[in-house]
Amino acid sequence: MPTITLQVGQCGNQLGEELWGIFGSSCCGRYASNSSHSHQYPYIPTGISHRGAGSLLLSGPSALQSYEDSAFFRRSSSGHRLARCVLVDTEPKVVNAVLAADTSKFFQRSSCFLGQSGRGNNWAYGYSSNVDRIATPQTSDSSPSQPASDQGAAAIRRSTSYNSSPDRRTSERGSARPSSAAPAAWRVDAHVQDPSGVEFRMIEDVFDGIRKEAEHCDTAPDFLMLHSLGGGSGSGMGSRMAEHLREEHPRNILASAAIAPGGGPGDAAMQGINSVLALSFLQAYADVIMLFSNSDWMAGNGGSGGSSGASGTAGGGGGGAAAGVRRRSIRDMNEDIAACIAGAVWPLSSRDACGGTSRLRDMVCNVAPDGALKMVEVRTAWVQANTPIAAIWPTATRAVASLFPRPAATTYHGLPRPDMSGSLLLARGFTEPHDTGVASFIKACGGKGSFVDQDLPDCGVQLRCGTATLSHHTSPGSSSKKVAGARGTPSLTAVSNRSNCISTISAAAERVVRTVEAGAYMHWYEKYGCSRDAISYAAEQLQDVADSYRLLHGHTG
């Protein structure tokens, strides 16, 4: 099943750089890179082969590789591997750096959509596509935008004052801005065409680029969006893109890999408001949200096995950073999060890739089937090469379970408090029997009492196994010392719907409610058409989500 990756903002593009490094390193065979040898066995589209139409056979050593990477890569007419990816940012610096470091030439300049002005760490500025209208905001009697079909995002859009109708935007471009307004001081360079107008039509170009990338797919694609929740581009423009994708592709899977700010004293004051607004849109439009918290990962409390200073699959520590463990760099954190995302979305086998199996759809159906409970956590651990065969499953499951943050309270009225409502295990490269995998994971998580579905024999845990292994890519300049994760090393990825998100989203919503009541920073959002009522309603929506999780997991006391 083809998957189009959307990298939005600085965080999304830096994370995407690490993710595509893993994808490129994980392709099978000696033809994994875009070298001159890769054209010896060119890619042949599904349904066409040397034996005629209708056959699914490929010849040469590229057969397995072509199937396995077809979910995330497509081929040019010359056989060059290209990423199914769209890169979006409102400043060119990060994307230009990603393109400069792309030695395999996976990315195309035509798939990059860049602005010049940034979005000022403001969700409302990032969400609004009409920069003309931002310069001269509408008065309160302006016509509202058309309400969306989903209740949560519809209330936010009804509370905004700018008009986002495409026809309205087109008609206003020539007349809305006063003739006396001075043109923006654009910085002209070779990477930006028509600098006097690119910012005004950027969001339309992004939508057109997504459409063109989808036309390269032979089936309906899934969408994976990488972005942060705290910035203006990742949160605001990411919300706008999620809304557009749900309207244009209502039956396609839309997954979000969202990086939540840590909430420490060093974070910008408006990041909490941006996060709440962005999460309310994702709750309305995305099918599943892979939520990663900066505070956990920067302290080393979630890194993939073998990358946090510990050996083999015991790395990460789940419950808290050990004394003396240094704080890791942004690049280290991006590497580990990218490894977790890759473990969750990369095909398990060539049959998995060419058979129409969607890892994202499998995640939605088995881990986040309830539309109100769609925030999941993902962790990946590798197995050391010297691990005894009989101990591989217990070792791997203990390692991946230890990477999840520990719940604040493990008991309620003397009974174990359920922590997980659904889990999906993705085992790669395990050659021994798999019948003990689920039981080992349940034991590693604290027994059946930790699961909501504890009356079921498997407690709702699903296991998928395959031969397609991942390579733990390490970027130049990284301070991580990987002791596991080479090509062919078995790995185990766990995707779990846990109650840990309750504290994250409820604390963020409560902070935003207090901020709105105090009136702090509200003028920055009202300037771009986002009212206080819209922000308050988004916080209420997240509190409702937290209450749904509390009800399911028994957190009522």
Coordinates of C-alpha atoms in Angstrom, one line a residue:
M1 CA 0.0 0.0 0.0
P2 CA 1.7 3.3 -1.1
T3 CA 2.2 5.9 1.7
I4 CA 2.8 9.5 1.0
T5 CA 4.9 11.3 3.7
L6 CA 4.2 14.9 4.5
Q7 CA 7.0 16.7 6.3
V8 CA 5.7 20.0 7.7
G9 CA 7.8 22.7 9.4
Q10 CA 11.4 22.5 10.8
C11 CA 10.7 19.6 13.1
G12 CA 8.9 17.6 10.5
N13 CA 11.6 18.0 7.9
Q14 CA 14.5 17.2 10.3
L15 CA 12.6 14.1 11.5
G16 CA 11.9 13.2 7.9
E17 CA 15.5 13.3 7.0
E18 CA 16.3 10.7 9.7
L19 CA 13.3 8.6 8.6
W20 CA 14.3 8.5 5.0
G21 CA 17.8 7.6 6.0
I22 CA 16.4 4.5 7.7
F23 CA 14.2 3.7 4.7
G24 CA 17.1 4.0 2.3
S25 CA 19.4 1.9 4.5
S26 CA 16.7 -0.8 4.9
C27 CA 16.1 -1.5 1.3
C28 CA 17.2 -5.0 0.4
G29 CA 20.3 -6.0 -1.6
R30 CA 23.3 -4.2 -2.9
Y31 CA 21.1 -2.0 -5.0
A32 CA 19.7 -0.2 -2.0
S33 CA 21.2 3.2 -3.0
N34 CA 20.6 5.2 -6.2
S35 CA 23.9 4.2 -7.7
S36 CA 24.7 3.4 -11.3
H37 CA 24.4 -0.3 -10.6
S38 CA 20.7 0.1 -9.5
H39 CA 19.7 0.5 -13.2
Q40 CA 20.9 -3.0 -14.1
Y41 CA 17.6 -4.4 -12.9
P42 CA 15.1 -1.5 -13.4
Y43 CA 11.8 -1.4 -11.5
I44 CA 8.9 -2.9 -13.3
P45 CA 5.4 -1.7 -12.2
T46 CA 3.0 -4.2 -10.6
G47 CA 1.1 -6.1 -13.2
I48 CA 3.8 -5.9 -15.9
S49 CA 6.8 -8.1 -16.3
H50 CA 9.0 -9.7 -18.9
R51 CA 6.4 -12.5 -19.0
G52 CA 3.6 -10.1 -20.1
A53 CA 0.8 -8.3 -18.4
G54 CA -0.9 -9.7 -15.4
S55 CA 2.2 -11.4 -13.9
L56 CA 3.6 -10.2 -10.6
L57 CA 7.1 -11.5 -11.3
L58 CA 10.2 -9.4 -11.4
S59 CA 13.6 -10.7 -12.5
G60 CA 17.0 -10.1 -11.0
P61 CA 18.1 -9.4 -7.5
S62 CA 16.0 -6.2 -7.4
A63 CA 12.7 -8.2 -7.2
L64 CA 12.5 -8.3 -3.4
Q65 CA 13.8 -4.8 -3.0
S66 CA 11.3 -3.3 -5.6
Y67 CA 8.4 -4.9 -3.8
E68 CA 9.5 -4.0 -0.3
D69 CA 10.3 -0.4 -0.9
S70 CA 7.3 0.3 -3.2
A71 CA 5.2 1.5 -0.2
F72 CA 7.4 4.6 0.3
F73 CA 9.4 4.9 -2.9
R74 CA 8.5 5.2 -6.6
R75 CA 10.7 4.9 -9.6
S76 CA 11.4 7.5 -12.3
S77 CA 11.4 6.5 -16.0
S78 CA 15.2 5.9 -15.7
G79 CA 14.8 3.6 -12.6
H80 CA 15.9 6.2 -10.1
R81 CA 14.3 5.7 -6.6
L82 CA 12.3 8.7 -5.5
A83 CA 10.6 9.3 -2.2
R84 CA 6.8 9.5 -2.0
C85 CA 7.2 12.7 0.0
V86 CA 6.1 16.3 0.1
L87 CA 8.4 18.8 2.0
V88 CA 6.7 21.9 3.4
D89 CA 8.1 24.8 5.4
T90 CA 7.5 28.5 5.6
E91 CA 11.3 29.2 5.8
P92 CA 13.8 27.7 3.3
K93 CA 16.8 27.0 5.5
V94 CA 15.9 23.6 6.9
V95 CA 14.5 22.1 3.7
N96 CA 17.6 23.4 1.7
A97 CA 19.8 21.7 4.3
V98 CA 17.8 18.4 3.9
L99 CA 18.2 18.6 0.1
A100 CA 21.9 19.3 0.4
A101 CA 22.4 16.3 2.7
D102 CA 20.4 14.0 0.4
T103 CA 23.2 12.1 -1.3
S104 CA 20.9 9.4 -2.6
K105 CA 18.7 12.0 -4.3
F106 CA 15.5 10.7 -2.9
F107 CA 13.9 14.1 -2.8
Q108 CA 12.9 16.3 -5.7
R109 CA 12.9 20.1 -5.7
S110 CA 9.5 20.0 -7.3
S111 CA 8.1 18.3 -4.2
C112 CA 9.3 21.1 -1.9
F113 CA 7.1 24.1 -1.0
L114 CA 8.8 26.9 0.8
G115 CA 7.9 30.3 2.1
Q116 CA 10.2 33.0 3.3
S117 CA 8.6 34.8 6.2
G118 CA 8.0 31.9 8.7
R119 CA 4.8 31.8 10.9
G120 CA 6.0 33.4 14.1
N121 CA 5.4 30.4 16.4
N122 CA 1.6 31.2 15.9
W123 CA -0.9 28.5 15.1
A124 CA -3.4 31.0 13.6
Y125 CA -0.8 32.5 11.3
G126 CA 0.2 29.0 10.1
Y127 CA -3.4 27.8 9.6
S128 CA -4.5 30.8 7.5
S129 CA -3.4 30.5 3.9
N130 CA -4.3 34.0 2.9
V131 CA -1.4 36.2 3.7
D132 CA -3.1 39.1 2.0
R133 CA -5.9 38.8 4.5
I134 CA -3.5 38.6 7.4
A135 CA -2.0 41.9 6.5
T136 CA -5.4 43.6 6.8
P137 CA -7.7 41.4 9.0
Q138 CA -11.4 41.4 8.4
T139 CA -13.8 43.1 10.8
S140 CA -16.1 41.2 13.0
D141 CA -19.0 41.3 10.6
S142 CA -17.1 39.5 7.9
S143 CA -18.6 36.3 6.5
P144 CA -17.4 33.2 8.3
S145 CA -15.8 30.3 6.6
Q146 CA -17.9 27.3 5.7
P147 CA -18.2 24.9 8.7
A148 CA -16.4 21.6 8.5
S149 CA -18.2 18.3 8.9
D150 CA -16.5 17.4 12.2
Q151 CA -17.9 19.1 15.3
G152 CA -14.6 20.0 17.0
A153 CA -12.8 21.7 14.1
A154 CA -16.1 23.2 12.9
A155 CA -16.5 25.2 16.1
I156 CA -13.0 26.5 15.8
R157 CA -13.5 27.5 12.2
R158 CA -16.8 29.2 12.9
S159 CA -15.0 31.2 15.6
T160 CA -12.4 32.5 13.2
S161 CA -12.9 35.7 11.2
Y162 CA -10.9 35.1 8.1
N163 CA -12.5 33.5 5.1
S164 CA -10.8 30.3 3.8
S165 CA -13.0 29.6 0.8
P166 CA -10.9 29.0 -2.3
D167 CA -13.1 31.2 -4.5
R168 CA -13.0 34.0 -1.9
R169 CA -9.3 33.8 -1.7
T170 CA -8.9 34.0 -5.5
S171 CA -11.2 37.0 -5.8
E172 CA -9.5 38.9 -3.0
R173 CA -5.9 38.5 -4.2
G174 CA -6.2 41.4 -6.5
S175 CA -8.3 43.7 -4.5
A176 CA -8.1 43.0 -0.7
R177 CA -4.7 44.5 -0.1
P178 CA -4.6 48.4 -0.2
S179 CA -2.7 49.9 -3.0
S180 CA -0.6 51.9 -0.6
A181 CA 0.7 48.8 1.2
A182 CA 4.4 48.3 0.7
P183 CA 5.6 45.0 -0.7
A184 CA 7.3 42.6 1.6
A185 CA 11.1 42.6 1.7
W186 CA 11.6 39.3 0.0
R187 CA 15.0 37.7 -0.1
V188 CA 15.5 36.5 -3.6
D189 CA 17.6 33.4 -4.2
A190 CA 17.9 30.6 -6.7
H191 CA 15.5 28.3 -4.7
V192 CA 12.5 30.5 -4.8
Q193 CA 10.6 31.3 -8.0
D194 CA 8.5 34.5 -8.3
P195 CA 9.3 35.7 -4.8
S196 CA 6.7 38.5 -5.0
G197 CA 3.9 36.0 -5.0
V198 CA 5.0 32.6 -3.7
E199 CA 3.9 33.3 -0.1
F200 CA 0.4 34.2 -1.2
R201 CA -0.3 31.0 -3.1
M202 CA 1.8 28.6 -1.0
I203 CA -1.0 26.6 0.5
E204 CA -2.7 26.1 -2.9
D205 CA 0.7 24.9 -4.3
V206 CA 1.0 22.4 -1.4
F207 CA -2.4 21.0 -2.0
D208 CA -1.6 20.7 -5.7
G209 CA 1.7 19.0 -4.9
I210 CA -0.1 16.4 -2.7
R211 CA -2.5 15.7 -5.5
K212 CA 0.3 15.2 -8.1
E213 CA 2.1 12.8 -5.7
A214 CA -1.1 10.8 -5.1
E215 CA -1.4 10.5 -8.9
H216 CA 1.9 8.6 -9.0
C217 CA 0.3 5.8 -6.8
D218 CA -1.4 2.9 -8.4
T219 CA -3.9 2.6 -5.5
A220 CA -5.4 5.0 -3.0
P221 CA -2.5 6.1 -0.8
D222 CA -2.2 6.5 2.9
F223 CA -0.8 9.7 4.4
L224 CA 1.8 10.1 7.1
M225 CA 2.3 13.6 8.4
L226 CA 5.5 14.5 10.4
H227 CA 5.2 17.7 12.3
S228 CA 5.5 19.4 15.7
L229 CA 2.7 20.7 17.8
G230 CA 4.4 23.7 19.2
G231 CA 5.5 25.7 16.2
G232 CA 3.5 27.9 13.8
S233 CA 4.2 25.9 10.6
G234 CA 4.0 22.4 12.0
S235 CA 0.9 23.0 14.1
G236 CA -1.0 25.6 12.1
M237 CA -0.2 24.5 8.5
G238 CA -0.3 20.9 9.6
S239 CA -3.9 21.4 10.9
R240 CA -4.8 23.0 7.6
M241 CA -3.3 20.1 5.6
A242 CA -5.1 17.5 7.8
E243 CA -8.4 19.3 7.2
H244 CA -7.8 19.4 3.4
L245 CA -6.7 15.7 3.3
R246 CA -9.9 14.6 5.1
E247 CA -12.1 16.6 2.7
E248 CA -10.3 15.4 -0.4
H249 CA -9.5 11.8 0.6
P250 CA -12.3 10.9 3.1
R251 CA -11.6 7.1 3.0
N252 CA -7.8 7.2 3.0
I253 CA -5.9 6.6 6.2
L254 CA -4.3 9.8 7.7
A255 CA -1.7 9.2 10.4
S256 CA 0.1 11.9 12.3
A257 CA 3.5 11.6 14.0
A258 CA 3.3 14.6 16.3
I259 CA 6.0 15.9 18.5
A260 CA 4.6 17.6 21.6
P261 CA 6.7 20.3 23.4
G262 CA 8.1 19.5 26.8
G263 CA 6.5 22.4 28.6
G264 CA 9.7 23.3 30.4
P265 CA 10.8 26.9 31.2
G266 CA 12.8 27.1 28.0
D267 CA 9.9 26.6 25.7
A268 CA 8.1 29.5 24.0
A269 CA 5.0 30.8 25.8
M270 CA 2.6 30.2 23.0
Q271 CA 3.6 26.5 22.4
G272 CA 0.9 25.3 24.7
I273 CA -1.8 27.1 22.9
N274 CA -0.5 25.9 19.5
S275 CA -0.4 22.3 20.8
V276 CA -4.0 22.4 22.0
L277 CA -5.3 23.9 18.8
A278 CA -3.3 21.4 16.6
L279 CA -4.4 18.4 18.7
S280 CA -8.1 19.4 18.4
F281 CA -7.8 19.4 14.6
L282 CA -5.9 16.1 14.6
Q283 CA -8.6 14.6 16.9
A284 CA -11.2 15.7 14.3
Y285 CA -9.4 14.7 11.1
A286 CA -6.6 12.2 11.7
D287 CA -7.2 8.4 12.0
V288 CA -4.4 7.9 14.5
I289 CA -1.9 10.1 16.3
M290 CA 1.5 8.8 17.2
L291 CA 2.3 11.2 20.0
F292 CA 5.9 11.8 21.1
S293 CA 6.8 14.1 24.1
N294 CA 9.9 16.1 23.9
S295 CA 10.5 15.9 27.6
D296 CA 10.6 12.1 27.6
W297 CA 12.9 11.8 24.6
M298 CA 15.3 14.6 25.5
A299 CA 15.9 13.0 28.9
G300 CA 16.4 9.6 27.3
N301 CA 13.2 8.1 28.7
G302 CA 11.9 6.6 25.5
G303 CA 14.8 6.0 23.1
S304 CA 14.9 2.9 21.1
G305 CA 16.8 0.0 22.5
G306 CA 20.5 0.3 22.3
S307 CA 20.6 4.0 21.7
S308 CA 20.5 5.6 25.1
G309 CA 23.8 4.6 26.5
A310 CA 22.6 1.1 27.5
S311 CA 23.6 -2.0 25.7
G312 CA 21.5 -4.1 23.3
T313 CA 17.8 -4.1 23.9
A314 CA 17.9 -2.9 27.5
G315 CA 18.3 0.8 26.6
G316 CA 15.8 3.5 27.2
G317 CA 14.9 2.9 30.8
G318 CA 11.1 3.6 30.7
G319 CA 10.6 4.9 34.1
G320 CA 13.1 7.8 34.2
A321 CA 16.6 8.8 33.4
A322 CA 19.2 7.2 35.5
A323 CA 21.6 9.4 37.5
G324 CA 24.4 10.6 35.4
V325 CA 22.8 10.0 32.1
R326 CA 23.4 13.0 29.9
R327 CA 20.7 14.8 28.0
R328 CA 20.8 13.9 24.3
S329 CA 20.9 16.2 21.4
I330 CA 18.0 17.0 19.0
R331 CA 19.6 14.8 16.4
D332 CA 19.8 11.9 18.8
M333 CA 16.1 12.3 19.6
N334 CA 15.2 12.5 16.0
E335 CA 17.1 9.3 15.2
D336 CA 15.2 7.4 17.9
I337 CA 11.8 8.7 17.0
A338 CA 12.4 8.0 13.4
A339 CA 13.4 4.5 14.2
C340 CA 10.1 4.0 16.1
I341 CA 8.1 5.4 13.2
A342 CA 9.9 3.3 10.7
G343 CA 9.3 0.2 12.8
A344 CA 5.6 0.9 12.8
V345 CA 5.1 1.7 9.1
W346 CA 7.7 -0.1 7.0
P347 CA 6.4 -3.3 5.3
L348 CA 7.1 -6.5 7.1
S349 CA 7.8 -8.4 3.9
S350 CA 7.7 -8.1 0.2
R351 CA 4.4 -9.9 0.2
D352 CA 3.2 -7.4 2.7
A353 CA 4.2 -4.5 0.4
C354 CA 2.8 -5.8 -2.9
G355 CA -0.3 -7.4 -1.4
G356 CA -2.0 -4.2 -0.5
T357 CA -1.5 -4.5 3.3
S358 CA -1.3 -1.2 5.0
R359 CA 0.6 -1.0 8.3
L360 CA -1.2 2.3 9.1
R361 CA -4.6 0.7 8.5
D362 CA -3.6 -2.3 10.6
M363 CA -2.6 0.2 13.4
V364 CA -5.9 2.0 13.2
C365 CA -8.1 -1.1 13.2
N366 CA -6.3 -2.9 16.1
V367 CA -4.9 -0.1 18.3
A368 CA -7.1 3.0 17.7
P369 CA -10.5 1.8 16.5
D370 CA -12.4 4.2 18.7
G371 CA -12.5 7.7 17.2
A372 CA -12.2 9.3 20.6
L373 CA -9.2 7.3 21.6
K374 CA -6.6 7.7 18.8
M375 CA -3.4 8.8 20.6
V376 CA -0.9 6.0 20.6
E377 CA 2.7 5.5 21.6
V378 CA 5.3 3.7 19.6
R379 CA 8.6 2.2 20.7
T380 CA 11.2 0.0 18.9
A381 CA 14.0 -2.2 20.4
W382 CA 16.7 -4.2 18.7
V383 CA 18.0 -7.6 19.7
Q384 CA 21.7 -8.2 20.2
A385 CA 23.3 -10.7 17.9
N386 CA 24.7 -12.7 20.8
T387 CA 21.3 -13.2 22.5
P388 CA 20.5 -16.9 23.0
I389 CA 17.7 -18.2 20.8
A390 CA 15.6 -19.3 23.7
A391 CA 15.8 -15.9 25.3
I392 CA 15.1 -13.7 22.2
W393 CA 11.4 -13.2 22.9
P394 CA 11.6 -12.5 26.6
T395 CA 14.6 -10.2 26.0
A396 CA 12.9 -8.3 23.2
T397 CA 9.6 -7.9 25.0
R398 CA 11.2 -6.7 28.2
A399 CA 13.2 -4.2 26.3
V400 CA 10.4 -2.7 24.3
A401 CA 8.1 -2.6 27.4
S402 CA 10.8 -0.8 29.4
L403 CA 10.8 2.0 26.9
F404 CA 7.3 3.1 27.7
P405 CA 7.0 5.8 30.4
R406 CA 5.6 4.3 33.6
P407 CA 2.1 5.3 34.6
A408 CA 1.8 7.7 37.5
A409 CA -0.4 5.3 39.5
T410 CA -0.4 1.6 39.0
T411 CA -3.1 0.6 41.5
Y412 CA -6.7 1.8 42.2
H413 CA -8.4 0.6 45.4
G414 CA -5.7 -2.0 45.8
L415 CA -6.2 -3.5 42.3
P416 CA -3.9 -3.1 39.3
R417 CA -4.9 -0.1 37.2
P418 CA -5.3 -0.9 33.5
D419 CA -2.7 0.9 31.5
M420 CA -3.1 -0.4 27.9
S421 CA -6.3 -0.7 25.8
G422 CA -4.7 -2.2 22.7
S423 CA -1.3 -3.1 21.4
L424 CA 0.2 -4.2 18.1
L425 CA 3.6 -6.0 18.0
L426 CA 5.6 -5.9 14.8
A427 CA 8.5 -8.4 14.9
R428 CA 11.1 -8.3 12.2
G429 CA 13.7 -10.9 11.5
F430 CA 12.6 -13.4 14.3
T431 CA 13.3 -16.9 13.0
E432 CA 12.2 -18.8 16.2
P433 CA 8.5 -19.7 16.9
H434 CA 6.3 -16.8 17.6
D435 CA 3.7 -18.5 19.8
T436 CA 5.3 -17.1 23.0
G437 CA 5.6 -13.5 21.8
V438 CA 2.3 -12.2 23.0
A439 CA 2.6 -14.0 26.4
S440 CA 6.1 -12.6 26.9
F441 CA 4.9 -9.0 26.1
I442 CA 1.9 -9.3 28.5
K443 CA 4.3 -10.5 31.3
A444 CA 6.8 -7.8 30.6
C445 CA 4.1 -5.1 30.9
G446 CA 3.1 -6.3 34.4
G447 CA 0.6 -9.1 33.6
K448 CA -3.0 -9.1 32.5
G449 CA -4.0 -6.5 35.1
S450 CA -2.3 -3.9 33.0
F451 CA -4.6 -4.4 30.1
V452 CA -8.2 -3.2 29.7
D453 CA -9.1 -6.4 27.8
Q454 CA -7.7 -8.6 30.5
D455 CA -10.6 -11.1 30.1
L456 CA -9.4 -12.0 26.6
P457 CA -6.7 -14.7 26.3
D458 CA -4.3 -12.4 24.5
C459 CA -5.5 -9.2 26.3
G460 CA -6.1 -7.5 22.9
V461 CA -2.5 -7.8 21.8
Q462 CA -1.9 -8.5 18.1
L463 CA 1.3 -9.9 16.7
R464 CA 2.6 -9.5 13.2
C465 CA 5.9 -11.1 12.0
G466 CA 8.0 -10.6 8.9
T467 CA 11.4 -10.9 7.4
A468 CA 12.0 -7.3 6.4
T469 CA 14.4 -5.9 8.9
L470 CA 15.3 -2.2 9.5
S471 CA 18.7 -0.5 9.7
H472 CA 19.2 1.9 12.5
H473 CA 20.5 4.8 10.6
T474 CA 23.0 7.1 12.3
S475 CA 23.5 10.6 10.9
P476 CA 27.0 12.2 10.6
G477 CA 27.7 14.2 13.7
S478 CA 25.4 12.2 15.9
S479 CA 26.5 11.6 19.5
S480 CA 24.6 8.3 19.7
K481 CA 26.6 5.1 19.9
K482 CA 24.5 2.4 18.4
V483 CA 25.3 -1.1 19.6
A484 CA 22.4 -2.7 17.7
G485 CA 20.3 -2.0 14.6
A486 CA 22.6 -3.0 11.7
R487 CA 21.0 -4.3 8.6
G488 CA 19.5 -7.8 9.3
T489 CA 19.3 -7.3 13.1
P490 CA 15.9 -8.5 14.5
S491 CA 13.8 -5.8 16.0
L492 CA 10.5 -5.5 17.9
T493 CA 8.1 -2.5 17.6
A494 CA 5.2 -2.0 19.9
V495 CA 2.3 0.3 19.1
S496 CA 0.2 0.8 22.2
N497 CA -2.9 2.8 23.2
R498 CA -2.0 3.8 26.7
S499 CA -3.4 6.0 29.5
N500 CA -0.1 7.9 29.6
C501 CA -1.5 10.6 27.3
I502 CA -4.1 11.6 29.9
S503 CA -1.6 13.7 31.9
T504 CA -0.1 15.2 28.7
I505 CA -3.3 16.5 27.1
S506 CA -5.2 17.4 30.3
A507 CA -2.3 19.4 31.7
A508 CA -1.9 21.2 28.3
A509 CA -5.7 22.0 28.2
E510 CA -5.7 23.3 31.8
R511 CA -2.8 25.6 31.1
V512 CA -4.5 27.0 28.0
V513 CA -7.8 27.6 29.9
R514 CA -5.9 29.6 32.6
T515 CA -4.1 31.5 29.8
V516 CA -7.3 32.4 28.1
E517 CA -8.9 33.5 31.4
A518 CA -5.9 35.8 32.0
G519 CA -6.0 37.1 28.4
A520 CA -2.3 36.5 27.9
Y521 CA -1.1 36.3 24.3
M522 CA -4.6 36.3 23.0
H523 CA -4.0 39.4 20.8
W524 CA -1.5 37.4 18.7
Y525 CA -4.2 34.9 17.7
E526 CA -7.0 37.4 17.4
K527 CA -4.7 39.4 15.0
Y528 CA -5.0 36.5 12.5
G529 CA -8.6 35.7 13.1
C530 CA -8.6 33.1 15.9
S531 CA -10.9 34.1 18.7
R532 CA -10.6 33.3 22.4
D533 CA -13.8 31.2 22.1
A534 CA -12.1 29.0 19.5
I535 CA -9.1 28.4 21.8
S536 CA -11.4 27.7 24.8
Y537 CA -13.4 25.2 22.7
A538 CA -10.3 23.4 21.6
A539 CA -9.2 23.0 25.2
E540 CA -12.6 21.7 26.1
Q541 CA -12.4 19.1 23.3
L542 CA -9.1 17.8 24.6
Q543 CA -10.5 17.6 28.2
D544 CA -13.3 15.5 26.8
V545 CA -10.7 13.2 25.2
A546 CA -8.8 12.9 28.5
D547 CA -12.1 12.1 30.2
S548 CA -12.8 9.4 27.7
Y549 CA -9.4 7.8 28.4
R550 CA -10.0 8.1 32.2
L551 CA -13.4 6.3 31.8
L552 CA -11.9 3.5 29.7
H553 CA -8.9 2.9 32.0
G554 CA -10.7 3.4 35.3
H555 CA -9.0 6.6 36.3
T556 CA -12.1 7.9 38.0
G557 CA -10.7 8.2 41.5

